[in-house]
GROMACS .gro file of C-alpha atoms in nm:
model
  352
    1SER     CA    1   8.337  10.667  10.893
    2SER     CA    2   8.251  11.034  10.958
    3ARG     CA    3   8.388  11.329  10.799
    4GLN     CA    4   8.524  11.430  11.123
    5GLU     CA    5   8.734  11.096  11.117
    6ARG     CA    6   8.810  11.166  10.753
    7ARG     CA    7   8.965  11.478  10.866
    8PHE     CA    8   9.155  11.323  11.198
    9PRO     CA    9   9.242  10.965  11.127
   10THR     CA   10   9.418  10.894  11.452
   11SER     CA   11   9.165  10.595  11.502
   12LEU     CA   12   9.251  10.440  11.157
   13LEU     CA   13   9.594  10.468  11.228
   14ALA     CA   14   9.558  10.318  11.554
   15ALA     CA   15   9.346  10.042  11.399
   16GLN     CA   16   9.639   9.950  11.208
   17PHE     CA   17   9.859   9.904  11.479
   18ASP     CA   18   9.602   9.675  11.660
   19PHE     CA   19   9.630   9.457  11.311
   20LEU     CA   20  10.001   9.460  11.317
   21ARG     CA   21   9.928   9.177  11.606
   22HIS     CA   22   9.665   8.991  11.453
   23ARG     CA   23   9.719   8.634  11.474
   24ASP     CA   24   9.630   8.607  11.086
   25ALA     CA   25   9.911   8.669  10.872
   26ALA     CA   26   9.682   8.846  10.614
   27PHE     CA   27   9.545   9.084  10.881
   28ARG     CA   28   9.884   9.150  10.951
   29ILE     CA   29  10.010   9.211  10.557
   30ALA     CA   30   9.710   9.401  10.508
   31ALA     CA   31   9.831   9.666  10.799
   32ALA     CA   32  10.135   9.683  10.718
   33ASN     CA   33  10.050   9.795  10.351
   34GLY     CA   34   9.782  10.070  10.472
   35ILE     CA   35  10.084  10.215  10.691
   36ARG     CA   36  10.320  10.206  10.396
   37SER     CA   37  10.051  10.445  10.162
   38MET     CA   38  10.014  10.629  10.465
   39ILE     CA   39  10.401  10.705  10.479
   40TYR     CA   40  10.396  10.739  10.149
   41SER     CA   41  10.138  11.055  10.137
   42GLU     CA   42  10.311  11.195  10.453
   43MET     CA   43  10.631  11.205  10.229
   44LEU     CA   44  10.457  11.361   9.929
   45ALA     CA   45  10.289  11.590  10.133
   46ALA     CA   46  10.657  11.700  10.279
   47GLU     CA   47  10.759  11.721   9.969
   48ARG     CA   48  10.446  11.914   9.847
   49VAL     CA   49  10.393  11.697   9.573
   50PRO     CA   50  10.039  11.628   9.463
   51GLY     CA   51   9.913  11.320   9.616
   52SER     CA   52   9.779  11.023   9.399
   53GLY     CA   53   9.405  11.116   9.589
   54GLU     CA   54   9.427  10.923   9.876
   55TRP     CA   55   9.192  11.075  10.149
   56TRP     CA   56   9.440  11.097  10.432
   57ASN     CA   57   9.586  11.380  10.178
   58GLU     CA   58   9.424  11.622  10.325
   59PRO     CA   59   9.550  11.704  10.660
   60TYR     CA   60   9.881  11.683  10.602
   61TRP     CA   61   9.816  11.978  10.351
   62LYS     CA   62   9.611  12.171  10.592
   63GLY     CA   63   9.864  12.126  10.851
   64GLU     CA   64   9.616  11.910  11.124
   65TRP     CA   65   9.771  11.540  11.110
   66PRO     CA   66   9.803  11.473  11.491
   67ALA     CA   67  10.174  11.315  11.453
   68PRO     CA   68  10.388  11.231  11.196
   69VAL     CA   69  10.318  10.868  11.100
   70THR     CA   70  10.645  10.766  10.972
   71ALA     CA   71  10.783  10.848  11.334
   72VAL     CA   72  10.510  10.691  11.534
   73ALA     CA   73  10.484  10.360  11.267
   74LEU     CA   74  10.859  10.238  11.218
   75PRO     CA   75  10.933  10.182  11.591
   76LYS     CA   76  10.610   9.930  11.553
   77LEU     CA   77  10.700   9.775  11.246
   78ILE     CA   78  11.024   9.695  11.291
   79GLY     CA   79  10.918   9.425  11.546
   80LEU     CA   80  10.761   9.248  11.194
   81LEU     CA   81  11.111   9.182  11.077
   82ASN     CA   82  11.126   8.883  11.253
   83ASP     CA   83  10.761   8.782  11.190
   84ASP     CA   84  10.755   8.387  11.149
   85ASP     CA   85  10.534   8.483  10.768
   86PHE     CA   86  10.731   8.584  10.482
   87GLU     CA   87  10.521   8.772  10.319
   88VAL     CA   88  10.431   8.984  10.640
   89ARG     CA   89  10.820   9.064  10.688
   90MET     CA   90  10.840   9.197  10.317
   91ALA     CA   91  10.508   9.411  10.378
   92ALA     CA   92  10.650   9.533  10.660
   93LEU     CA   93  11.021   9.629  10.448
   94GLY     CA   94  10.793   9.767  10.229
   95ASN     CA   95  10.715  10.046  10.481
   96PHE     CA   96  11.133  10.155  10.518
   97ARG     CA   97  11.178  10.154  10.158
   98SER     CA   98  10.903  10.400  10.157
   99ALA     CA   99  11.013  10.603  10.465
  100GLY     CA  100  11.327  10.732  10.273
  101PRO     CA  101  11.575  10.871  10.464
  102LYS     CA  102  11.370  10.854  10.777
  103ALA     CA  103  11.449  10.499  10.782
  104ALA     CA  104  11.825  10.546  10.860
  105PRO     CA  105  11.813  10.448  11.210
  106TYR     CA  106  11.692  10.119  11.132
  107VAL     CA  107  12.000  10.036  10.869
  108ALA     CA  108  12.169   9.832  11.150
  109ALA     CA  109  11.844   9.577  11.195
  110LEU     CA  110  11.834   9.572  10.829
  111ARG     CA  111  12.180   9.498  10.789
  112GLN     CA  112  12.122   9.259  11.020
  113LEU     CA  113  11.789   9.136  10.828
  114LEU     CA  114  11.983   9.109  10.496
  115ARG     CA  115  12.281   8.908  10.673
  116ASP     CA  116  11.982   8.652  10.813
  117ASP     CA  117  11.773   8.577  10.531
  118GLY     CA  118  11.925   8.755  10.235
  119ASP     CA  119  12.127   8.425  10.237
  120VAL     CA  120  12.397   8.665  10.057
  121ASP     CA  121  12.726   8.396  10.077
  122ASN     CA  122  12.548   8.184   9.842
  123SER     CA  123  12.464   8.421   9.623
  124GLN     CA  124  12.743   8.525   9.449
  125VAL     CA  125  12.818   8.425   9.072
  126GLY     CA  126  13.227   8.387   9.125
  127ARG     CA  127  13.432   8.446   8.910
  128ARG     CA  128  13.394   8.197   8.672
  129ARG     CA  129  13.241   8.194   8.317
  130ASP     CA  130  13.293   7.829   8.179
  131VAL     CA  131  13.017   7.636   8.026
  132LEU     CA  132  12.958   7.436   8.384
  133ALA     CA  133  12.920   7.754   8.580
  134GLN     CA  134  12.687   7.940   8.268
  135ALA     CA  135  12.477   7.598   8.295
  136ALA     CA  136  12.461   7.592   8.672
  137LEU     CA  137  12.376   7.962   8.682
  138LEU     CA  138  12.101   7.946   8.437
  139GLY     CA  139  11.965   7.677   8.628
  140ARG     CA  140  11.918   7.875   8.927
  141LEU     CA  141  11.772   8.216   8.748
  142LEU     CA  142  11.515   7.965   8.639
  143ALA     CA  143  11.440   7.836   8.975
  144LEU     CA  144  11.403   8.201   9.089
  145THR     CA  145  11.143   8.255   8.791
  146GLY     CA  146  10.893   8.060   8.948
  147LYS     CA  147  10.508   8.101   9.010
  148LYS     CA  148  10.457   8.274   9.326
  149GLY     CA  149  10.420   8.051   9.629
  150SER     CA  150  10.674   7.824   9.520
  151GLU     CA  151  10.997   7.962   9.475
  152GLY     CA  152  11.191   7.825   9.714
  153ASP     CA  153  11.444   7.994   9.980
  154ALA     CA  154  11.647   8.136   9.669
  155GLY     CA  155  11.373   8.344   9.561
  156ARG     CA  156  11.272   8.470   9.884
  157ALA     CA  157  11.641   8.520   9.971
  158MET     CA  158  11.669   8.735   9.662
  159LYS     CA  159  11.332   8.935   9.727
  160VAL     CA  160  11.550   9.017  10.049
  161ARG     CA  161  11.818   9.118   9.903
  162ASN     CA  162  11.629   9.342   9.632
  163VAL     CA  163  11.427   9.522   9.860
  164ILE     CA  164  11.676   9.582  10.137
  165ALA     CA  165  11.916   9.724   9.833
  166GLY     CA  166  11.633   9.920   9.752
  167ILE     CA  167  11.624  10.045  10.119
  168PHE     CA  168  11.941  10.167  10.129
  169GLU     CA  169  11.962  10.347   9.810
  170ARG     CA  170  11.641  10.537   9.976
  171ILE     CA  171  11.806  10.610  10.256
  172GLY     CA  172  12.143  10.738  10.075
  173PRO     CA  173  12.412  10.861  10.258
  174GLU     CA  174  12.311  10.843  10.583
  175ALA     CA  175  12.312  10.401  10.481
  176ARG     CA  176  12.668  10.435  10.446
  177ASP     CA  177  12.755  10.191  10.723
  178ALA     CA  178  12.595   9.935  10.469
  179ILE     CA  179  12.844   9.979  10.224
  180PRO     CA  180  13.044   9.650  10.318
  181ASP     CA  181  12.676   9.487  10.276
  182LEU     CA  182  12.633   9.635   9.934
  183ILE     CA  183  12.976   9.504   9.762
  184PRO     CA  184  12.939   9.171   9.755
  185LEU     CA  185  12.572   9.194   9.595
  186LEU     CA  186  12.758   9.317   9.267
  187GLN     CA  187  12.815   8.992   9.208
  188ASP     CA  188  12.500   8.837   9.268
  189ILE     CA  189  12.344   8.563   9.093
  190ALA     CA  190  12.014   8.822   9.010
  191PRO     CA  191  12.066   9.125   8.806
  192PRO     CA  192  11.804   9.272   8.993
  193VAL     CA  193  11.996   9.290   9.287
  194ARG     CA  194  12.286   9.381   9.125
  195SER     CA  195  12.131   9.676   8.979
  196SER     CA  196  11.978   9.784   9.327
  197ALA     CA  197  12.338   9.731   9.489
  198ALA     CA  198  12.461   9.957   9.223
  199ASP     CA  199  12.218  10.225   9.248
  200ALA     CA  200  12.222  10.223   9.640
  201LEU     CA  201  12.620  10.258   9.634
  202GLY     CA  202  12.591  10.558   9.356
  203TYR     CA  203  12.313  10.757   9.609
  204MET     CA  204  12.564  10.761   9.900
  205GLY     CA  205  12.786  10.939   9.614
  206PRO     CA  206  13.168  11.034   9.743
  207PHE     CA  207  13.081  10.832  10.078
  208ALA     CA  208  13.079  10.486   9.878
  209ARG     CA  209  13.457  10.561   9.705
  210GLU     CA  210  13.561  10.198   9.907
  211ALA     CA  211  13.298  10.041   9.669
  212ILE     CA  212  13.483  10.174   9.356
  213PRO     CA  213  13.713   9.856   9.272
  214ALA     CA  214  13.384   9.633   9.254
  215LEU     CA  215  13.198   9.867   9.078
  216GLU     CA  216  13.487   9.856   8.844
  217VAL     CA  217  13.469   9.474   8.801
  218ALA     CA  218  13.068   9.500   8.736
  219ALA     CA  219  13.113   9.789   8.497
  220GLN     CA  220  13.269   9.562   8.274
  221ASP     CA  221  13.057   9.196   8.385
  222LYS     CA  222  12.907   9.116   8.065
  223LEU     CA  223  12.764   8.777   8.189
  224PHE     CA  224  12.405   8.955   8.211
  225GLY     CA  225  12.476   9.129   7.855
  226ASP     CA  226  12.517   9.528   7.820
  227ARG     CA  227  12.196   9.644   8.039
  228GLY     CA  228  12.417   9.487   8.346
  229GLN     CA  229  12.683   9.760   8.285
  230ILE     CA  230  12.449  10.038   8.340
  231ALA     CA  231  12.376  10.053   8.704
  232PRO     CA  232  12.743  10.036   8.828
  233VAL     CA  233  12.906  10.273   8.557
  234THR     CA  234  12.628  10.502   8.649
  235ALA     CA  235  12.681  10.434   9.082
  236LEU     CA  236  13.072  10.563   8.932
  237TRP     CA  237  12.931  10.835   8.768
  238TRP     CA  238  12.781  11.001   9.111
  239ILE     CA  239  13.111  10.890   9.315
  240ASP     CA  240  13.361  11.019   9.105
  241GLN     CA  241  13.224  11.228   8.762
  242GLU     CA  242  13.575  11.208   8.612
  243HIS     CA  243  13.634  10.790   8.651
  244ALA     CA  244  13.760  10.698   8.321
  245LEU     CA  245  13.455  10.413   8.268
  246VAL     CA  246  13.183  10.603   8.278
  247VAL     CA  247  13.246  10.804   7.915
  248PRO     CA  248  13.334  10.518   7.699
  249THR     CA  249  13.106  10.303   7.808
  250TYR     CA  250  12.838  10.498   7.797
  251GLN     CA  251  12.870  10.620   7.407
  252GLU     CA  252  12.921  10.264   7.350
  253ILE     CA  253  12.525  10.172   7.510
  254LEU     CA  254  12.422  10.441   7.359
  255ASN     CA  255  12.576  10.386   7.007
  256ASN     CA  256  12.582  10.014   6.993
  257GLY     CA  257  12.414   9.850   7.284
  258THR     CA  258  12.076   9.659   7.300
  259SER     CA  259  11.758   9.802   7.284
  260ALA     CA  260  11.658   9.802   7.652
  261ALA     CA  261  12.009   9.867   7.731
  262LYS     CA  262  11.984  10.194   7.525
  263LYS     CA  263  11.680  10.255   7.745
  264ASP     CA  264  11.810  10.238   8.073
  265ALA     CA  265  12.108  10.451   7.954
  266VAL     CA  266  11.894  10.752   7.798
  267GLY     CA  267  11.695  10.787   8.182
  268ARG     CA  268  11.975  10.810   8.347
  269VAL     CA  269  12.166  11.031   8.145
  270ALA     CA  270  11.889  11.266   8.220
  271ALA     CA  271  11.948  11.229   8.598
  272MET     CA  272  12.321  11.371   8.531
  273GLY     CA  273  12.169  11.703   8.394
  274LEU     CA  274  12.438  11.947   8.255
  275ARG     CA  275  12.748  11.817   8.360
  276ALA     CA  276  12.682  11.489   8.109
  277THR     CA  277  12.634  11.732   7.822
  278ASP     CA  278  12.942  11.741   7.665
  279TRP     CA  279  12.985  11.377   7.619
  280SER     CA  280  12.604  11.279   7.587
  281ILE     CA  281  12.460  11.515   7.337
  282PRO     CA  282  12.634  11.320   7.037
  283ALA     CA  283  12.506  11.002   7.122
  284LEU     CA  284  12.179  11.099   7.259
  285ILE     CA  285  12.060  11.322   6.918
  286PRO     CA  286  12.059  11.057   6.687
  287LEU     CA  287  11.846  10.794   6.899
  288LEU     CA  288  11.544  11.063   6.812
  289ASP     CA  289  11.541  10.836   6.539
  290ASN     CA  290  11.432  10.570   6.674
  291ARG     CA  291  11.037  10.562   6.771
  292ASP     CA  292  11.083  10.317   7.057
  293LEU     CA  293  11.342  10.558   7.283
  294GLN     CA  294  11.205  10.894   7.105
  295ASP     CA  295  10.992  11.011   7.423
  296ALA     CA  296  11.317  10.853   7.673
  297VAL     CA  297  11.514  11.081   7.498
  298ILE     CA  298  11.388  11.360   7.454
  299GLU     CA  299  11.284  11.445   7.818
  300SER     CA  300  11.680  11.333   7.851
  301LEU     CA  301  11.765  11.624   7.618
  302CYS     CA  302  11.517  11.824   7.767
  303TRP     CA  303  11.749  11.814   8.053
  304VAL     CA  304  12.122  11.753   7.950
  305GLY     CA  305  12.074  12.004   7.645
  306VAL     CA  306  11.958  12.351   7.784
  307GLU     CA  307  12.262  12.524   7.680
  308SER     CA  308  12.323  12.287   7.355
  309PRO     CA  309  12.173  12.475   7.031
  310GLU     CA  310  12.164  12.196   6.859
  311ALA     CA  311  11.995  11.926   7.140
  312VAL     CA  312  11.721  12.236   7.200
  313GLU     CA  313  11.701  12.260   6.766
  314ALA     CA  314  11.646  11.860   6.748
  315VAL     CA  315  11.386  11.879   7.021
  316LEU     CA  316  11.209  12.108   6.888
  317ARG     CA  317  11.239  11.944   6.493
  318THR     CA  318  11.139  11.583   6.634
  319LEU     CA  319  10.862  11.793   6.815
  320SER     CA  320  10.729  12.003   6.587
  321PRO     CA  321  10.408  11.806   6.498
  322GLN     CA  322  10.328  11.726   6.840
  323LEU     CA  323  10.312  12.166   6.871
  324GLU     CA  324  10.107  12.201   6.590
  325ALA     CA  325   9.835  11.980   6.741
  326GLU     CA  326   9.885  12.141   7.083
  327ALA     CA  327   9.811  12.446   6.875
  328THR     CA  328   9.520  12.277   6.712
  329GLY     CA  329   9.346  12.203   7.063
  330ARG     CA  330   9.440  11.817   6.997
  331SER     CA  331   9.600  11.594   7.241
  332VAL     CA  332   9.991  11.607   7.312
  333SER     CA  333  10.217  11.351   7.452
  334VAL     CA  334  10.309  11.380   7.856
  335VAL     CA  335  10.685  11.483   7.699
  336LEU     CA  336  10.591  11.784   7.522
  337LEU     CA  337  10.343  11.877   7.876
  338TYR     CA  338  10.582  11.824   8.126
  339HIS     CA  339  10.957  11.826   8.007
  340PHE     CA  340  11.001  12.053   7.683
  341PRO     CA  341  10.846  12.330   7.872
  342ARG     CA  342  11.160  12.285   8.150
  343LEU     CA  343  11.399  12.295   7.792
  344ILE     CA  344  11.227  12.629   7.710
  345GLU     CA  345  11.289  12.784   8.015
  346PHE     CA  346  11.587  12.723   8.071
  347ALA     CA  347  11.755  12.734   7.722
  348ARG     CA  348  12.079  12.961   7.730
  349GLY     CA  349  12.401  12.978   7.551
  350PRO     CA  350  12.464  13.030   7.223
  351GLY     CA  351  12.132  13.041   7.044
  352ALA     CA  352  11.901  13.036   7.291
   0.00000   0.00000   0.00000
């Protein structure tokens, strides 16, 4: 297209809208995915976050975009949620996830789609933990991991539940009407759905207090191992930072958990910031000796440890070889480039 077209790509958006009505599902999918990229770029520009290089970022930065893409696109995409083709519906849902809080007006439609396509009533593990129940569960999970195109109704329904729970997470508190729909998903037969539902409830914060009993059950449920406990116990923290299950569960996982669970827990602690300093640092510092977790632990300590002399000293000691490398012009890690400067800038308190 011409240079002028690149600066004012209105006709590109109009063309995508035309393809949303194309009789070929592949064109509808491609159009929905193209619009999603534009919505995502709009979100980045609104937050003044450097984009990923798409040429249509430029008009946003210069304030030349003729109309907000999200506001124009979502009303046209809502109709695709009833498309006959499952992949078209999933491509349309991706736009609502990228839109984040701007998708709040469509919470009711998303809840209805969850009920229609999510097969929630048949997705519950139930409370039985005997051998037969576990065998049946394993059989269903194996069915969900089949090749794309042959996953069956159960696999497609699981995708719908997972994606819609993720959209409610991105919308945040404005999706609180969906709390009754999210609570059953905490006992879903698919671990990713459980985690997405817990994360969505956590992002709603105190608005999700009615979900605390169900989150307590999920936070103590080890059916899927200790990693399955992390999302619900983190949601409890975001809803009630004084909840009695949070600290002991996190400490048990950080001290004695599996490697995958520890990595997930370390990453989530970083988002808690200084409010997690007292109880997290004694468990995080020993993990600096774990090479597989070291970068993630340093990143977390750079967020929760700015007022802790022990944390600052431990990070400096661990990074000293890289600091020497940086001084001589050699390459350094992402942790040193992006997270360590924050620790130096914000370090305060005794020994700062």
